[in-house]
Amino acid sequence: MSETPFLSALISVLSPQQVWTHPSHADRMQAYEQDWRKREHGKALAVVFPRTTTQLQAIVRLCLESGVSIVPQGGNTGLVLGSTPNSMGQQLVVSTQRMNRVLSIDADNMTLTAESGCILAHIQQAARDQGLWFPLSMASEGSCTIGGNLATNAGGTQVLQFGTARQLCLGIEAVMPDGSVMNVLRGLRKDNTGFDMRDLLIGSEGTLGIITKAVLKLWPQPKAQIAAWLGVQHFDDACHLLRLAREHMGARLTGFEVMNPLAIALVQQHVPHLKQPLPQHSGWHVLLELTDSQSLENLSADTQALIQSCLDSHLIQDGVQAQSFQQTQQLWHIRESIPLAQATEGLNIKHDISLPISHMSSFVRTVESDLQKLIPNVRTVNFGHLGDGNLHFNVQAPLGIAPADFLDQYEDAVHELVFACVEKHSGSISAEHGIGRLKQQRLQQHQDPSALHQMRLIKQALDPHGLFNPGVILSSPDTMER
Amino acid sequence: MSETPFLSALISVLSPQQVWTHPSHADRMQAYEQDWRKREHGKALAVVFPRTTTQLQAIVRLCLESGVSIVPQGGNTGLVLGSTPNSMGQQLVVSTQRMNRVLSIDADNMTLTAESGCILAHIQQAARDQGLWFPLSMASEGSCTIGGNLATNAGGTQVLQFGTARQLCLGIEAVMPDGSVMNVLRGLRKDNTGFDMRDLLIGSEGTLGIITKAVLKLWPQPKAQIAAWLGVQHFDDACHLLRLAREHMGARLTGFEVMNPLAIALVQQHVPHLKQPLPQHSGWHVLLELTDSQSLENLSADTQALIQSCLDSHLIQDGVQAQSFQQTQQLWHIRESIPLAQATEGLNIKHDISLPISHMSSFVRTVESDLQKLIPNVRTVNFGHLGDGNLHFNVQAPLGIAPADFLDQYEDAVHELVFACVEKHSGSISAEHGIGRLKQQRLQQHQDPSALHQMRLIKQALDPHGLFNPGVILSSPDTMER
């Protein structure tokens, strides 16, 4: 591509090394143009790598002048096509990867300030180095960035006690669609000075502003953490176990994951080197995580007592407690291998849904039965964060049917069926993955009409030219809806 | 007042008993027209009492047609002139007092759904009746409403562990300035379906929508709660004690209140029937609250150990631990008598500020010294939620100077001095009380310019006619700024 005035201007406010264009950088650009699951291959006008807020602001101002739309990108680990460009070759991908420093840790205030391109695992480590703890944690933590975590209000495995990314953030700095820098980068637990601009940007998927820095909440490193793997017969039993675990362990219950028999069977089949904690168990599996700020002794004794009482009452059939940090990691590794195992089994139809916990049993019963009526012998890979009411409810082809054919024939019908059931049970069609471009049309169907209308008004007010991640969350007049 | 078409229409969509007007209801209207501290006496066109969301929606639609502006009001316990009308007699006060039912409790989902006019103490009690706990708590809980708590993002005494009202709410229903009902009344721990309209309305003080219902998070009733009252020499020591208490008690530290010597001396003088826990102590006082989901024995032993180690290291001079629920209540009662005691002493200049905890010592040192330079022998009543970085920093006349003269002479200068010091220490000029009409001009001075600009864009987009609580948070072209 010959150098347009826009690209020349970009290079002049950055440096040639910070601006990648076609065709010279085409190979390296590919990873920034396609999504994590490689479902869609877009084409960018350029990929730029600002190093500072001022550089990012200069980029936004150039885009405003030239009417170029921006796709902000962190680690590009999103699952809903929210951080990659469309195929028109006219959008600018703004990567925050080189804005990647932990700026400070304030141990007395229990906060950490980082640039938005900082990798989540680096933030966790920086906190740990000071004897502190940043509890946001998820499978992609080695490559996702805190800016992306905030833009998508990421969830992960510690939500039960600590909430989603939104609850872990005290303040942000962001470049806004008018080219200004909004500085609400405060490390305050209480601050009632006008509308909550922080939480408006968090979860807005880069459509209202590009987060450049964040102040994050830290906790003391826990003194003890224990994982246990328990086997129950039915999904209902897992719900009952959650209730008991909350009662017995209180705030020390920091994780409660559930996995259906097929999810574990696929891990056994496709990731056979992983040692299964309950290889003979044929029912549902539960991974419990317990965290204590005081002592391992109490925590271990109370966990043992909980397990024993559940065995005595036959609520669980079997159970093991990790005896070391390494064993705990192994248990989590099994849980986190489910996505790989199901991918190996073949493409399936994915849902990231949430429900009131009181509705979950009824939902699972109803949706499983309705799916069997629609597609005899259909299989479901059902796992997730039961403690948060969040299921990754994925529908897999019956044995003997090719996944691609299955998707062709049933994808729309399955989505309709599952989302209708979610709506009937007062749930959400996107618990933690967000909307992106992938679920934008679904959102129009399932979100409250007034809420959608207010969202459109806000988008129009803050980004009247529609240059910030157009087509994500809300439809854009300028982009093909999908 | 003769019945205008607007008032007739109001009566026709409600009932005569739900519409109060001058002069027939003038006496009863007064409590709705003046603020809690009786600083300002406004005059309303009428006060209306809808019983349902549908009625409230009909009111808003009539106001839209007639261009009448609305002042939403809950318990009218706010401290910043955010819930009372101006003096022009043209604003409609919409009281939620008759929308006051707890609608449901979902024990499995740990949520409670209530109408917005429900009194906070009734919600606490409804949760308690099911063995559950709603931790939002403050001195005004007997008369404030949950709608007001959410509209102002109220704080209170349990923020350290549970956050402000925003963190306790999962979903809301609200009537919006376009007359629509926005229903994001979901009981979900995770829900990433577009912009966070809930948190945008929470803390917007009725300027963007009127909350009509809310889903609130509940916790298991704690098994044990202990309060302790400790005496330290200096403010710095209280900060050090906070650090130790967090380390030793972890998530069980649910309250950490600090009170300066004058705050306690005023309580001793003006509320003499209260038994002081440390009557001889001349330094600062700390009220610790500790909560345990497991057992009283552990909690008590650990608290005793913390107190003993602080005595051994001379960090504290003295300390008592409440031995019963009643004693705990008595300790809190002393803390909550400070506002009364200082009011008896005479009007003072109030600030509700927050700071990063790491900046608090420096702030207190600097501001005290600067104030003494400005006003020799000036006294400060300094108390608040140290664990949240929140101080109620109030400046009292020197002995021998009449409070009214003191305010006349120094109010502006003291505000300037204190807020400048807050800003220098990266703090907030309103921690938990909000902005209202009282601090609207201050906000323009101290909030980030881009953030303010975005807030104005949002207000203009959602409420283009400026009918929802005009002049609150942001200036209004139609209202006198103050």
Short mmCIF file of C-alpha atoms in Angstrom, two decimals, chain A residues 106-110 152-156 159 161 164 166-167 176 178 180-184 186-200 202-205 207-208 220 223 243 246-252 293-294 298 302 354-359 385 388 390 426-435 443 446-448 450-451 453-455 457-459 461-462 473-474, chain B residues 106-110 152-156 159 161 164 166-167 176 178 180-184 186-200 202-205 207-208 220 223 243 246-252 293-294 298 302 354-359 385 388 390 426-435 443 446-448 450-451 453-455 457-459 461-462 473-474:
data_model
loop_
_atom_site.label_atom_id
_atom_site.label_comp_id
_atom_site.label_asym_id
_atom_site.label_seq_id
_atom_site.Cartn_x
_atom_site.Cartn_y
_atom_site.Cartn_z
CA ASP A 106 0.86 1.26 46.92
CA ALA A 107 0.95 -1.36 49.66
CA ASP A 108 -0.74 0.83 52.28
CA ASN A 109 -3.58 1.68 49.92
CA MET A 110 -3.61 -1.90 48.58
CA THR A 152 -14.78 -6.67 28.50
CA ASN A 153 -15.42 -6.78 32.26
CA ALA A 154 -13.72 -10.17 32.38
CA GLY A 155 -14.83 -12.79 34.87
CA GLY A 156 -12.69 -15.85 35.38
CA VAL A 159 -15.66 -14.03 40.75
CA GLN A 161 -15.73 -13.84 46.20
CA THR A 164 -15.65 -9.43 37.92
CA ARG A 166 -15.31 -4.13 37.28
CA GLN A 167 -15.27 -4.81 41.01
CA MET A 176 -12.16 9.36 24.64
CA ASP A 178 -13.45 13.41 21.28
CA SER A 180 -9.51 14.10 25.19
CA VAL A 181 -7.86 12.13 27.97
CA MET A 182 -10.31 11.34 30.75
CA ASN A 183 -8.44 11.02 34.00
CA VAL A 184 -10.44 9.33 36.73
CA ARG A 186 -8.04 7.47 41.44
CA GLY A 187 -7.16 4.92 44.09
CA LEU A 188 -10.24 5.62 46.20
CA ARG A 189 -12.68 3.19 47.79
CA LYS A 190 -15.37 5.87 47.89
CA ASP A 191 -15.80 8.65 45.39
CA ASN A 192 -19.24 10.07 44.68
CA THR A 193 -18.37 12.89 42.32
CA GLY A 194 -20.77 12.56 39.45
CA PHE A 195 -21.69 9.79 37.04
CA ASP A 196 -19.73 6.58 37.20
CA MET A 197 -17.62 7.05 34.09
CA ARG A 198 -15.30 4.25 35.17
CA ASP A 199 -17.98 1.57 35.18
CA LEU A 200 -19.49 2.93 31.99
CA ILE A 202 -15.59 -0.97 31.83
CA GLY A 203 -17.50 -3.52 29.78
CA SER A 204 -18.09 -1.15 26.86
CA GLU A 205 -15.63 -3.16 24.73
CA THR A 207 -16.78 1.51 21.96
CA LEU A 208 -16.83 4.53 24.32
CA PRO A 220 -3.27 -9.61 51.22
CA LYS A 223 -2.24 -17.73 53.97
CA ARG A 243 -25.43 -24.04 49.24
CA ARG A 246 -21.36 -21.35 51.25
CA GLU A 247 -22.89 -22.01 54.65
CA HIS A 248 -19.90 -23.95 55.99
CA MET A 249 -17.06 -21.96 54.48
CA GLY A 250 -18.49 -18.44 54.20
CA ALA A 251 -16.23 -15.94 52.44
CA ARG A 252 -13.51 -18.59 52.25
CA SER A 293 -6.32 -15.30 55.24
CA GLN A 294 -5.45 -16.97 58.55
CA ASN A 298 -8.35 -24.34 60.18
CA ASP A 302 -13.10 -27.28 57.93
CA SER A 354 -25.69 -16.83 33.36
CA LEU A 355 -28.77 -17.47 35.43
CA PRO A 356 -30.01 -16.82 38.94
CA ILE A 357 -28.59 -19.78 40.85
CA SER A 358 -32.10 -20.72 41.95
CA HIS A 359 -33.10 -21.21 38.28
CA HIS A 385 -18.60 -21.24 37.32
CA ASP A 388 -21.45 -17.27 39.82
CA ASN A 390 -22.33 -18.94 34.87
CA SER A 426 -34.29 -14.61 33.74
CA GLY A 427 -30.75 -15.18 32.58
CA SER A 428 -28.21 -13.42 30.40
CA ILE A 429 -27.09 -14.43 26.91
CA SER A 430 -23.56 -13.28 27.70
CA ALA A 431 -22.21 -13.82 31.18
CA GLU A 432 -18.54 -12.99 30.80
CA HIS A 433 -17.47 -13.05 27.15
CA GLY A 434 -19.31 -9.91 26.12
CA ILE A 435 -21.09 -9.07 22.87
CA LEU A 443 -28.35 -8.45 21.92
CA HIS A 446 -32.69 -10.15 24.21
CA GLN A 447 -31.73 -6.88 25.88
CA ASP A 448 -34.43 -4.65 27.35
CA SER A 450 -35.26 0.89 26.84
CA ALA A 451 -31.77 -0.16 27.96
CA HIS A 453 -32.19 2.74 23.44
CA GLN A 454 -30.28 4.49 26.24
CA MET A 455 -27.09 2.70 25.13
CA LEU A 457 -28.10 7.54 22.92
CA ILE A 458 -24.90 7.32 24.97
CA LYS A 459 -22.88 5.94 22.07
CA ALA A 461 -23.42 11.37 22.38
CA LEU A 462 -19.87 10.27 23.19
CA ILE A 473 -22.24 -4.19 20.99
CA LEU A 474 -24.45 -1.88 18.91
CA ASP B 106 -34.42 -15.74 46.73
CA ALA B 107 -32.36 -17.61 49.32
CA ASP B 108 -30.63 -19.88 46.81
CA ASN B 109 -29.60 -16.95 44.67
CA MET B 110 -28.84 -14.86 47.78
CA THR B 152 -26.49 8.42 45.88
CA ASN B 153 -24.30 5.29 45.97
CA ALA B 154 -24.44 5.39 49.76
CA GLY B 155 -21.51 4.18 51.82
CA GLY B 156 -21.94 3.68 55.53
CA VAL B 159 -17.85 -0.53 52.97
CA GLN B 161 -15.52 -5.46 53.16
CA THR B 164 -20.74 0.92 48.65
CA ARG B 166 -23.22 0.09 43.98
CA GLN B 167 -21.40 -3.12 44.87
CA MET B 176 -36.10 7.07 32.29
CA ASP B 178 -37.92 9.60 27.87
CA SER B 180 -39.76 4.48 29.19
CA VAL B 181 -39.23 1.86 31.88
CA MET B 182 -35.74 0.44 31.72
CA ASN B 183 -35.77 -3.10 33.06
CA VAL B 184 -32.33 -4.43 33.90
CA ARG B 186 -31.63 -9.10 36.93
CA GLY B 187 -30.31 -11.20 39.78
CA LEU B 188 -27.11 -12.16 38.00
CA ARG B 189 -23.52 -12.12 39.26
CA LYS B 190 -22.22 -11.88 35.70
CA ASP B 191 -23.94 -10.16 32.83
CA ASN B 192 -21.91 -8.62 30.02
CA THR B 193 -24.66 -7.48 27.69
CA GLY B 194 -23.76 -3.95 26.76
CA PHE B 195 -23.04 -0.77 28.70
CA ASP B 196 -23.44 -0.85 32.45
CA MET B 197 -26.70 1.10 32.70
CA ARG B 198 -27.14 -0.04 36.30
CA ASP B 199 -23.95 1.56 37.57
CA LEU B 200 -24.55 4.65 35.47
CA ILE B 202 -26.45 4.33 40.64
CA GLY B 203 -24.83 7.47 41.98
CA SER B 204 -26.45 9.75 39.38
CA GLU B 205 -28.68 11.27 42.09
CA THR B 207 -30.59 13.05 37.19
CA LEU B 208 -30.62 10.22 34.62
CA PRO B 220 -25.20 -15.49 55.05
CA LYS B 223 -21.91 -16.38 63.01
CA ARG B 243 -2.49 -2.22 58.36
CA ARG B 246 -5.96 -6.17 57.84
CA GLU B 247 -3.01 -8.52 58.01
CA HIS B 248 -4.20 -10.32 61.13
CA MET B 249 -7.91 -10.47 60.47
CA GLY B 250 -8.13 -10.56 56.68
CA ALA B 251 -11.64 -10.39 55.27
CA ARG B 252 -13.04 -10.56 58.81
CA SER B 293 -18.89 -16.63 59.14
CA GLN B 294 -17.56 -19.54 61.24
CA ASN B 298 -11.79 -18.19 66.73
CA ASP B 302 -7.77 -13.73 67.17
CA SER B 354 -11.71 10.41 50.68
CA LEU B 355 -8.02 9.82 50.08
CA PRO B 356 -5.74 6.96 49.21
CA ILE B 357 -5.02 5.43 52.61
CA SER B 358 -1.30 5.94 52.02
CA HIS B 359 -1.88 9.72 51.76
CA HIS B 385 -14.27 5.35 57.97
CA ASP B 388 -12.28 3.17 53.34
CA ASN B 390 -13.07 8.34 54.11
CA SER B 426 -5.23 12.63 45.00
CA GLY B 427 -8.44 12.54 46.96
CA SER B 428 -12.13 13.17 46.33
CA ILE B 429 -14.19 16.14 47.47
CA SER B 430 -17.18 13.88 48.01
CA ALA B 431 -16.61 10.40 49.32
CA GLU B 432 -20.11 9.22 50.13
CA HIS B 433 -22.54 12.14 50.38
CA GLY B 434 -22.61 12.98 46.69
CA ILE B 435 -22.82 16.34 44.94
CA LEU B 443 -17.43 19.66 41.20
CA HIS B 446 -12.23 19.58 41.03
CA GLN B 447 -13.50 16.93 38.63
CA ASP B 448 -11.43 16.05 35.56
CA SER B 450 -12.95 15.47 30.19
CA ALA B 451 -14.99 13.46 32.70
CA HIS B 453 -17.63 16.99 29.60
CA GLN B 454 -18.64 13.36 29.04
CA MET B 455 -21.12 13.62 31.94
CA LEU B 457 -22.98 14.80 27.00
CA ILE B 458 -24.67 11.87 28.71
CA LYS B 459 -27.10 14.09 30.61
CA ALA B 461 -28.47 12.68 25.51
CA LEU B 462 -30.65 10.94 28.08
CA ILE B 473 -24.42 17.26 39.92
CA LEU B 474 -24.32 19.38 36.75
#
